[in-house]
Short mmCIF file of C-alpha atoms in Angstrom, two decimals:
data_model
loop_
_atom_site.label_atom_id
_atom_site.label_comp_id
_atom_site.label_asym_id
_atom_site.label_seq_id
_atom_site.Cartn_x
_atom_site.Cartn_y
_atom_site.Cartn_z
CA MET Z 1 -69.16 -235.74 -146.99
CA ARG Z 2 -66.62 -237.20 -144.58
CA THR Z 3 -63.30 -236.50 -144.88
CA ALA Z 4 -61.51 -239.28 -146.87
CA PRO Z 5 -59.64 -241.82 -145.21
CA LEU Z 6 -55.94 -241.28 -144.51
CA GLU Z 7 -53.41 -243.38 -146.00
CA PRO Z 8 -51.92 -246.44 -144.38
CA ALA Z 9 -49.04 -244.98 -142.01
CA ALA Z 10 -45.67 -246.58 -142.60
CA ALA Z 11 -45.50 -248.05 -138.98
CA ALA Z 12 -43.63 -245.68 -136.16
CA ASP Z 13 -41.84 -243.75 -138.79
CA ASN Z 14 -44.78 -242.14 -140.17
CA LEU Z 15 -46.23 -241.39 -136.70
CA LEU Z 16 -42.91 -239.70 -135.43
CA THR Z 17 -42.87 -237.52 -138.42
CA ALA Z 18 -46.34 -236.72 -138.08
CA GLU Z 19 -45.65 -235.39 -134.47
CA ARG Z 20 -43.76 -232.31 -135.35
CA PRO Z 21 -46.52 -230.65 -137.15
CA VAL Z 22 -49.26 -231.75 -134.29
CA GLN Z 23 -47.07 -230.19 -131.59
CA ALA Z 24 -46.62 -226.86 -133.75
CA THR Z 25 -50.31 -226.70 -134.42
CA LEU Z 26 -51.27 -227.52 -130.58
CA ARG Z 27 -48.95 -224.55 -129.47
CA ARG Z 28 -51.10 -222.08 -131.84
CA LEU Z 29 -54.23 -223.45 -130.95
CA GLU Z 30 -53.78 -223.44 -126.93
CA GLU Z 31 -53.10 -219.62 -127.58
CA GLU Z 32 -56.00 -218.92 -130.13
CA PHE Z 33 -58.51 -220.85 -128.10
CA SER Z 34 -57.48 -219.06 -124.77
CA GLN Z 35 -58.25 -216.13 -126.46
CA ILE Z 36 -61.65 -217.26 -127.70
CA LEU Z 37 -62.50 -218.84 -124.23
CA GLY Z 38 -61.64 -215.51 -122.59
CA ALA Z 39 -62.58 -215.24 -118.71
CA ALA Z 40 -62.80 -219.12 -118.62
CA PRO Z 41 -62.80 -221.01 -115.28
CA ALA Z 42 -59.35 -221.98 -113.92
CA ALA Z 43 -57.35 -224.44 -115.54
CA GLU Z 44 -57.82 -228.28 -114.78
CA SER Z 45 -54.83 -230.03 -112.80
CA ALA Z 46 -53.13 -232.47 -115.14
CA ALA Z 47 -54.24 -234.70 -111.87
CA ASP Z 48 -57.86 -233.80 -112.46
CA PRO Z 49 -59.93 -237.06 -114.23
CA VAL Z 50 -61.21 -235.49 -117.78
CA TYR Z 51 -64.83 -236.89 -118.17
CA VAL Z 52 -66.43 -236.81 -121.63
CA THR Z 53 -68.56 -233.97 -120.79
CA ARG Z 54 -69.08 -231.82 -117.56
CA PRO Z 55 -72.57 -229.99 -116.98
CA PHE Z 56 -72.71 -226.26 -118.17
CA LEU Z 57 -73.85 -224.28 -115.06
CA PRO Z 58 -74.91 -220.50 -115.29
CA PRO Z 59 -73.74 -217.77 -112.46
CA LEU Z 60 -75.50 -218.87 -109.14
CA GLU Z 61 -76.08 -215.32 -108.45
CA GLU Z 62 -78.52 -215.46 -111.54
CA PHE Z 63 -80.37 -218.32 -110.30
CA GLU Z 64 -80.70 -217.41 -106.95
CA PRO Z 65 -83.50 -214.52 -107.54
CA LEU Z 66 -85.42 -217.18 -109.03
CA LEU Z 67 -85.03 -219.66 -106.17
CA ARG Z 68 -86.40 -216.73 -104.03
CA GLN Z 69 -89.50 -216.46 -106.12
CA ILE Z 70 -90.44 -220.01 -105.80
CA TRP Z 71 -90.00 -219.89 -102.17
CA GLN Z 72 -92.26 -216.90 -101.68
CA THR Z 73 -95.05 -218.21 -104.39
CA ARG Z 74 -94.61 -221.87 -103.25
CA ILE Z 75 -95.57 -223.26 -106.71
CA LEU Z 76 -93.32 -226.07 -107.27
CA THR Z 77 -94.95 -228.23 -110.00
CA ASN Z 78 -98.10 -228.40 -112.34
CA GLY Z 79 -97.56 -225.90 -114.95
CA GLY Z 80 -96.44 -222.82 -113.05
CA PRO Z 81 -95.11 -219.51 -114.28
CA PHE Z 82 -91.64 -220.31 -114.72
CA HIS Z 83 -92.71 -223.59 -116.74
CA ARG Z 84 -94.90 -221.46 -118.81
CA GLU Z 85 -92.41 -218.91 -119.55
CA LEU Z 86 -89.76 -221.52 -120.45
CA GLU Z 87 -92.27 -223.12 -123.07
CA ALA Z 88 -92.69 -219.52 -124.48
CA ARG Z 89 -89.07 -218.68 -124.78
CA LEU Z 90 -88.03 -222.12 -126.17
CA ARG Z 91 -90.51 -221.97 -128.97
CA VAL Z 92 -89.03 -218.42 -129.88
CA HIS Z 93 -85.30 -219.33 -129.44
CA LEU Z 94 -85.67 -222.97 -131.33
CA GLY Z 95 -88.13 -221.65 -134.07
CA VAL Z 96 -90.75 -224.20 -133.43
CA PRO Z 97 -94.37 -223.95 -133.16
CA GLU Z 98 -95.36 -225.74 -129.61
CA VAL Z 99 -93.31 -226.91 -126.94
CA ALA Z 100 -94.43 -229.56 -124.06
CA LEU Z 101 -91.86 -229.67 -121.13
CA PHE Z 102 -91.35 -232.90 -119.48
CA ASN Z 103 -89.40 -234.32 -116.52
CA ASN Z 104 -87.29 -236.14 -118.51
CA ALA Z 105 -86.57 -236.92 -122.43
CA THR Z 106 -87.69 -240.94 -122.01
CA THR Z 107 -91.03 -240.00 -120.39
CA ALA Z 108 -91.39 -237.40 -123.20
CA LEU Z 109 -90.46 -240.25 -125.88
CA ILE Z 110 -92.90 -242.62 -124.43
CA MET Z 111 -95.44 -240.25 -124.15
CA ALA Z 112 -95.02 -239.11 -127.79
CA LEU Z 113 -95.76 -242.41 -128.74
CA ARG Z 114 -98.78 -242.52 -126.79
CA ALA Z 115 -100.17 -239.38 -128.29
CA LEU Z 116 -99.58 -240.64 -132.06
CA ASP Z 117 -101.87 -243.88 -130.53
CA LEU Z 118 -99.43 -246.40 -132.16
CA SER Z 119 -99.36 -250.01 -132.41
CA GLY Z 120 -97.09 -252.63 -134.32
CA GLU Z 121 -93.90 -252.09 -135.39
CA VAL Z 122 -91.47 -249.10 -135.30
CA ILE Z 123 -88.50 -249.02 -137.68
CA THR Z 124 -85.59 -247.34 -135.81
CA THR Z 125 -81.74 -247.38 -135.66
CA PRO Z 126 -79.59 -249.52 -133.46
CA TYR Z 127 -77.02 -247.13 -133.04
CA SER Z 128 -78.04 -244.75 -130.24
CA PHE Z 129 -78.52 -244.94 -126.68
CA VAL Z 130 -80.50 -247.49 -125.12
CA ALA Z 131 -83.42 -245.53 -124.14
CA THR Z 132 -84.51 -244.85 -127.88
CA SER Z 133 -85.83 -248.48 -128.16
CA HIS Z 134 -86.82 -248.95 -124.58
CA ALA Z 135 -89.33 -246.34 -124.88
CA LEU Z 136 -90.59 -248.55 -127.87
CA LEU Z 137 -91.06 -251.56 -125.43
CA TRP Z 138 -92.53 -249.76 -122.77
CA SER Z 139 -94.82 -248.57 -125.36
CA GLY Z 140 -95.66 -252.60 -126.40
CA LEU Z 141 -94.32 -251.32 -129.73
CA THR Z 142 -91.84 -253.84 -131.85
CA PRO Z 143 -88.32 -252.25 -132.80
CA VAL Z 144 -87.38 -253.10 -136.11
CA PHE Z 145 -83.51 -252.40 -136.74
CA VAL Z 146 -81.92 -251.10 -139.95
CA ASP Z 147 -78.68 -249.86 -140.80
CA ILE Z 148 -77.07 -246.63 -140.61
CA ASP Z 149 -75.37 -244.51 -143.31
CA PRO Z 150 -71.64 -244.85 -143.23
CA VAL Z 151 -71.38 -241.04 -143.51
CA THR Z 152 -73.56 -239.53 -140.91
CA LEU Z 153 -74.52 -242.25 -138.86
CA ASN Z 154 -77.93 -241.80 -138.86
CA LEU Z 155 -80.43 -243.99 -140.09
CA ASP Z 156 -80.15 -244.75 -143.42
CA PRO Z 157 -83.35 -243.90 -145.69
CA ASN Z 158 -82.12 -246.43 -148.32
CA ARG Z 159 -82.95 -249.14 -146.12
CA ILE Z 160 -86.16 -248.29 -144.44
CA GLU Z 161 -88.46 -249.36 -147.36
CA ALA Z 162 -87.41 -252.67 -147.35
CA ALA Z 163 -88.24 -253.08 -143.71
CA ILE Z 164 -91.95 -252.09 -143.88
CA THR Z 165 -94.43 -254.60 -143.42
CA PRO Z 166 -97.94 -254.24 -143.02
CA ARG Z 167 -97.56 -254.12 -139.66
CA THR Z 168 -95.42 -250.82 -139.37
CA ARG Z 169 -96.78 -247.69 -138.04
CA ALA Z 170 -93.84 -245.24 -137.62
CA ILE Z 171 -90.33 -244.29 -137.90
CA LEU Z 172 -88.26 -243.54 -134.99
CA PRO Z 173 -84.84 -241.86 -136.17
CA VAL Z 174 -82.00 -240.34 -134.15
CA HIS Z 175 -80.14 -237.17 -134.92
CA CYS Z 176 -77.15 -238.59 -133.91
CA TYR Z 177 -74.53 -236.40 -132.23
CA GLY Z 178 -77.13 -233.44 -133.05
CA GLN Z 179 -76.44 -234.03 -136.80
CA PRO Z 180 -79.24 -234.21 -139.14
CA CYS Z 181 -80.95 -237.00 -140.50
CA ASP Z 182 -82.12 -236.87 -143.89
CA VAL Z 183 -85.46 -235.33 -143.09
CA GLU Z 184 -86.60 -234.93 -146.80
CA ALA Z 185 -86.00 -238.53 -147.70
CA ILE Z 186 -87.56 -239.90 -144.52
CA ALA Z 187 -90.47 -237.45 -145.13
CA ARG Z 188 -91.14 -239.09 -148.43
CA LEU Z 189 -91.10 -242.41 -147.31
CA ALA Z 190 -93.12 -241.67 -144.66
CA ASP Z 191 -95.78 -239.78 -146.69
CA ARG Z 192 -95.49 -242.87 -149.51
CA HIS Z 193 -96.65 -245.49 -146.68
CA GLY Z 194 -98.90 -243.50 -144.42
CA LEU Z 195 -96.03 -243.49 -141.61
CA LYS Z 196 -95.98 -241.44 -138.68
CA VAL Z 197 -92.11 -239.97 -137.93
CA ILE Z 198 -91.32 -239.37 -134.07
CA TYR Z 199 -87.69 -237.86 -133.86
CA ASP Z 200 -85.30 -238.60 -131.18
CA ALA Z 201 -83.82 -235.35 -131.34
CA ALA Z 202 -82.05 -235.53 -127.78
CA HIS Z 203 -78.52 -234.51 -129.23
CA ALA Z 204 -80.42 -231.72 -131.37
CA PHE Z 205 -81.26 -228.65 -129.52
CA GLY Z 206 -80.32 -225.59 -131.34
CA VAL Z 207 -79.34 -227.50 -134.77
CA ARG Z 208 -80.78 -225.99 -138.04
CA HIS Z 209 -81.34 -227.59 -141.38
CA ARG Z 210 -82.03 -225.66 -144.61
CA GLY Z 211 -82.68 -222.16 -142.85
CA ARG Z 212 -84.79 -223.73 -139.85
CA SER Z 213 -84.73 -225.84 -136.95
CA VAL Z 214 -84.39 -229.37 -137.56
CA LEU Z 215 -87.06 -229.88 -134.98
CA ASN Z 216 -89.80 -228.90 -137.35
CA HIS Z 217 -89.29 -232.02 -139.02
CA GLY Z 218 -91.44 -235.43 -138.37
CA ASP Z 219 -94.75 -235.52 -136.40
CA LEU Z 220 -92.81 -235.18 -133.15
CA SER Z 221 -89.78 -234.23 -131.91
CA VAL Z 222 -88.28 -235.53 -128.54
CA LEU Z 223 -85.51 -233.02 -126.82
CA SER Z 224 -83.34 -233.92 -123.66
CA PHE Z 225 -82.33 -231.35 -121.04
CA HIS Z 226 -80.42 -233.85 -119.17
CA ALA Z 227 -77.06 -232.75 -117.43
CA THR Z 228 -74.80 -234.00 -120.08
CA LYS Z 229 -76.57 -232.02 -123.23
CA VAL Z 230 -75.50 -228.65 -124.38
CA PHE Z 231 -78.88 -227.07 -123.03
CA ASN Z 232 -79.56 -228.75 -119.64
CA THR Z 233 -82.01 -228.18 -116.97
CA PHE Z 234 -80.38 -230.92 -114.35
CA GLU Z 235 -83.13 -233.34 -115.42
CA GLY Z 236 -85.55 -232.61 -118.22
CA GLY Z 237 -87.00 -233.02 -121.85
CA ALA Z 238 -89.69 -231.74 -124.34
CA ILE Z 239 -92.07 -232.64 -126.86
CA VAL Z 240 -91.71 -230.04 -130.01
CA CYS Z 241 -95.03 -230.56 -132.16
CA ALA Z 242 -96.98 -228.33 -134.85
CA ASP Z 243 -100.22 -227.57 -133.38
CA PRO Z 244 -101.99 -226.36 -130.28
CA ALA Z 245 -104.48 -229.45 -130.42
CA MET Z 246 -101.27 -232.02 -129.86
CA LYS Z 247 -99.76 -229.65 -127.49
CA ASP Z 248 -103.10 -229.98 -125.49
CA ARG Z 249 -103.33 -233.89 -125.93
CA ILE Z 250 -99.69 -234.04 -124.80
CA ASP Z 251 -99.97 -231.74 -121.93
CA LYS Z 252 -102.77 -234.28 -120.33
CA LEU Z 253 -100.97 -237.24 -121.04
CA LYS Z 254 -98.04 -235.78 -119.15
CA ASN Z 255 -100.62 -235.07 -116.15
CA PHE Z 256 -102.01 -238.31 -115.39
CA GLY Z 257 -104.29 -238.18 -118.42
CA HIS Z 258 -106.31 -235.70 -116.60
CA ASP Z 259 -108.63 -233.19 -118.58
CA GLY Z 260 -110.01 -231.05 -115.81
CA GLU Z 261 -110.34 -232.02 -111.92
CA THR Z 262 -112.63 -234.77 -112.10
CA SER Z 263 -112.21 -236.48 -115.54
CA VAL Z 264 -109.49 -238.65 -116.77
CA PRO Z 265 -110.23 -239.97 -120.85
CA ASP Z 266 -106.73 -241.13 -121.03
CA VAL Z 267 -103.91 -243.27 -119.33
CA GLY Z 268 -101.10 -240.62 -118.61
CA LEU Z 269 -98.58 -240.68 -116.44
CA ASN Z 270 -96.38 -237.90 -114.15
CA GLY Z 271 -93.96 -236.33 -116.30
CA LYS Z 272 -94.44 -232.70 -115.71
CA MET Z 273 -90.97 -230.59 -115.30
CA SER Z 274 -90.68 -228.90 -111.79
CA GLU Z 275 -90.81 -225.00 -111.28
CA LEU Z 276 -86.94 -225.56 -110.02
CA ASN Z 277 -85.91 -227.13 -113.38
CA ALA Z 278 -87.94 -224.73 -115.75
CA ALA Z 279 -86.19 -221.82 -113.82
CA LEU Z 280 -82.76 -223.04 -114.25
CA GLY Z 281 -83.70 -223.42 -118.02
CA LEU Z 282 -84.62 -219.88 -118.33
CA VAL Z 283 -81.18 -218.99 -116.69
CA GLN Z 284 -79.34 -221.37 -118.89
CA LEU Z 285 -80.76 -219.72 -122.13
CA ARG Z 286 -79.07 -216.27 -121.16
CA HIS Z 287 -75.77 -218.22 -121.76
CA ILE Z 288 -76.42 -220.70 -124.49
CA SER Z 289 -74.78 -218.70 -127.29
CA THR Z 290 -71.76 -218.60 -125.19
CA ALA Z 291 -71.65 -221.97 -124.33
CA LEU Z 292 -72.23 -223.21 -127.96
CA ALA Z 293 -69.51 -220.73 -129.19
CA ARG Z 294 -67.20 -222.28 -126.64
CA ARG Z 295 -68.26 -225.75 -127.84
CA GLN Z 296 -67.18 -224.69 -131.27
CA ALA Z 297 -64.02 -223.75 -130.23
CA VAL Z 298 -63.33 -226.79 -128.74
CA ASP Z 299 -64.35 -229.14 -131.94
CA THR Z 300 -62.25 -226.61 -134.07
CA ALA Z 301 -59.05 -227.14 -131.73
CA TYR Z 302 -59.34 -231.05 -132.01
CA ARG Z 303 -59.66 -230.98 -135.80
CA ALA Z 304 -56.77 -228.94 -136.54
CA GLY Z 305 -54.70 -231.06 -134.11
CA LEU Z 306 -56.10 -234.29 -135.12
CA GLN Z 307 -55.88 -234.08 -138.80
CA ALA Z 308 -52.15 -234.91 -139.05
CA ILE Z 309 -52.67 -238.39 -137.21
CA PRO Z 310 -52.83 -241.29 -139.62
CA GLY Z 311 -55.60 -243.56 -138.74
CA ILE Z 312 -57.84 -240.96 -136.85
CA ARG Z 313 -60.93 -239.33 -138.73
CA CYS Z 314 -63.05 -236.89 -137.55
CA LEU Z 315 -66.84 -237.50 -138.69
CA ASP Z 316 -67.61 -234.37 -140.42
CA PHE Z 317 -70.71 -232.26 -140.27
CA ALA Z 318 -73.89 -233.50 -142.11
CA GLY Z 319 -74.93 -230.42 -143.74
CA GLU Z 320 -76.73 -228.67 -140.86
CA GLY Z 321 -76.90 -224.97 -141.22
CA ALA Z 322 -76.01 -224.47 -137.26
CA ALA Z 323 -74.24 -227.42 -135.46
CA ASN Z 324 -74.42 -227.50 -131.57
CA TYR Z 325 -71.14 -229.57 -131.21
CA ALA Z 326 -72.93 -231.70 -128.93
CA TYR Z 327 -70.17 -234.33 -129.04
CA PHE Z 328 -66.81 -235.00 -130.49
CA PRO Z 329 -66.87 -238.61 -132.27
CA ILE Z 330 -63.67 -239.99 -133.95
CA LEU Z 331 -63.15 -243.07 -136.10
CA ILE Z 332 -60.24 -245.12 -135.44
CA GLY Z 333 -59.08 -246.71 -138.40
CA PRO Z 334 -57.03 -249.80 -139.31
CA ASP Z 335 -54.17 -247.76 -140.03
CA TYR Z 336 -53.87 -246.20 -136.48
CA PRO Z 337 -51.06 -248.68 -134.16
CA ILE Z 338 -53.82 -249.56 -131.80
CA SER Z 339 -57.17 -250.66 -131.50
CA ARG Z 340 -60.21 -248.25 -130.32
CA ASP Z 341 -60.57 -250.32 -127.15
CA ALA Z 342 -56.79 -250.02 -126.33
CA LEU Z 343 -56.72 -246.62 -127.25
CA TYR Z 344 -59.73 -245.87 -124.79
CA ASP Z 345 -57.89 -247.98 -122.17
CA ALA Z 346 -54.64 -246.03 -122.57
CA LEU Z 347 -56.78 -242.21 -122.25
CA LYS Z 348 -58.44 -243.81 -119.10
CA HIS Z 349 -55.03 -244.99 -117.49
CA ASP Z 350 -54.22 -241.21 -117.86
CA GLY Z 351 -57.31 -239.66 -116.17
CA ILE Z 352 -59.33 -238.93 -119.56
CA HIS Z 353 -62.60 -240.73 -119.65
CA PRO Z 354 -63.77 -240.95 -123.51
CA ARG Z 355 -66.92 -242.76 -124.13
CA ARG Z 356 -67.71 -245.65 -126.65
CA TYR Z 357 -70.94 -243.95 -127.98
CA PHE Z 358 -72.62 -246.18 -128.95
CA HIS Z 359 -71.25 -249.67 -127.72
CA PRO Z 360 -72.79 -252.09 -127.56
CA LEU Z 361 -75.40 -251.47 -130.35
CA ILE Z 362 -79.13 -251.59 -129.03
CA SER Z 363 -79.61 -254.56 -131.00
CA ASP Z 364 -76.93 -256.52 -128.96
CA PHE Z 365 -78.51 -256.34 -125.42
CA PRO Z 366 -80.61 -259.28 -124.45
CA MET Z 367 -83.96 -257.54 -124.69
CA TYR Z 368 -83.61 -257.44 -128.45
CA ARG Z 369 -81.22 -259.37 -129.65
CA THR Z 370 -83.57 -261.96 -130.44
CA LEU Z 371 -85.65 -260.33 -132.68
CA PRO Z 372 -85.45 -260.92 -136.27
CA SER Z 373 -83.77 -257.28 -137.48
CA ALA Z 374 -81.15 -257.41 -134.73
CA ARG Z 375 -78.68 -259.98 -136.69
CA ARG Z 376 -75.33 -258.20 -136.40
CA GLU Z 377 -74.72 -259.11 -140.05
CA ASP Z 378 -77.54 -257.66 -141.27
CA LEU Z 379 -76.29 -254.03 -139.67
CA PRO Z 380 -72.86 -253.94 -140.79
CA VAL Z 381 -72.17 -249.98 -140.61
CA ALA Z 382 -73.91 -249.87 -137.38
CA ALA Z 383 -71.36 -252.74 -136.14
CA ALA Z 384 -68.48 -251.25 -137.78
CA ALA Z 385 -69.17 -247.91 -136.07
CA ALA Z 386 -69.75 -249.42 -132.62
CA ASP Z 387 -66.25 -250.94 -133.00
CA ARG Z 388 -64.45 -247.64 -134.09
CA VAL Z 389 -66.20 -244.54 -132.57
CA LEU Z 390 -64.61 -242.86 -129.46
CA CYS Z 391 -66.23 -239.66 -128.40
CA LEU Z 392 -63.55 -237.30 -126.78
CA PRO Z 393 -64.43 -234.72 -124.15
CA ILE Z 394 -65.97 -231.71 -124.84
CA TYR Z 395 -67.85 -229.03 -122.84
CA PRO Z 396 -67.62 -225.31 -122.76
CA ASP Z 397 -65.10 -224.80 -120.06
CA LEU Z 398 -62.56 -227.58 -121.13
CA ASP Z 399 -58.97 -226.06 -120.67
CA PRO Z 400 -57.22 -225.86 -124.14
CA GLY Z 401 -53.97 -227.27 -122.02
CA VAL Z 402 -56.00 -230.67 -121.52
CA ILE Z 403 -57.39 -230.43 -125.21
CA ALA Z 404 -53.53 -230.35 -126.26
CA ARG Z 405 -52.57 -233.48 -123.83
CA ILE Z 406 -55.64 -235.57 -125.22
CA VAL Z 407 -54.24 -234.92 -128.62
CA ARG Z 408 -50.80 -235.58 -127.80
CA ARG Z 409 -51.73 -239.06 -126.29
CA ILE Z 410 -53.63 -239.70 -129.30
CA ALA Z 411 -50.91 -238.83 -131.37
CA GLN Z 412 -48.40 -241.13 -129.06
CA PRO Z 413 -50.62 -244.02 -128.68
#
């Protein structure tokens, strides 16, 4: 459950009284966090801009031998040895049956929809990055937006059934911020109505639910390995599926639809991951546990520092057995002295660059707003979240002094 809302502050007096425990907590956390990080990169200067994320990169000397192999073999793409090895290692690491690598997650999502031969309507969330619904339009499908759950900010299963029509063919939920959807409830709905389920799992690398990877749910799950994600290959993505026959179909679709040298039985595109990207992925896997542990330390520091600030609520975990700390969203309540957008501007003025993920709603953009399901009055929870959520900077080498600086600025808007 999400933490209960804090009681309204008695204006500035309460904020000043909250400042003392905030400062003491921050001093303690800076010491503890520095011990957890160990030999982290040099501290960021107070003059350096702090962005919402910074890509994790492994030591260059570990990447160089793989680059030399690529130069020696001159195999650059088309399912080379590093591509095959990364698929195999990801299957083991994630605990999933099949992994098909792609050049990016948007291409992977479009090919996932194609692989299931969908047409008609697909129920989805308005609260996500716009690529989720763009993939539907590229595939000739009609998005049908339904509201989100107020606790997890994921697609609300209680609202899905009312949106099902004779034209509905699938459900496209998003594990928002890496928090698992109510996969059991969605599966029951899909089974009852004969619908496919494709999870946009761009945020969910390494997340486990009830003892196994959350990627094992649904017909297909789509991962992103973009530079901003917890596991990156510069650019990249993948489709997780349950059986070799579907993996074979997906592999053909991402290679222009080829089935052999002279046979093209399907309309595919060029979605292959290169050997350079796959090689980086292999090196990244060596460090993913450390990267996630450092993200967890940042998450812990934020939660401890922010808990005493009236009007600031941290999004609670959604029951995941293993989280990946992909984002750190906070909700700005009406009892906070200034609005979410005013805090966003104040932080940017100080060189801190949070993001309003996800504002505006997908359904507010011009290509979607004329859809009957896009009316804001029918999406009140999503609309409220879009107006209140602010994602704070989080990445493995975020300096503890910077975390303290961010929390102090929020405590003193």
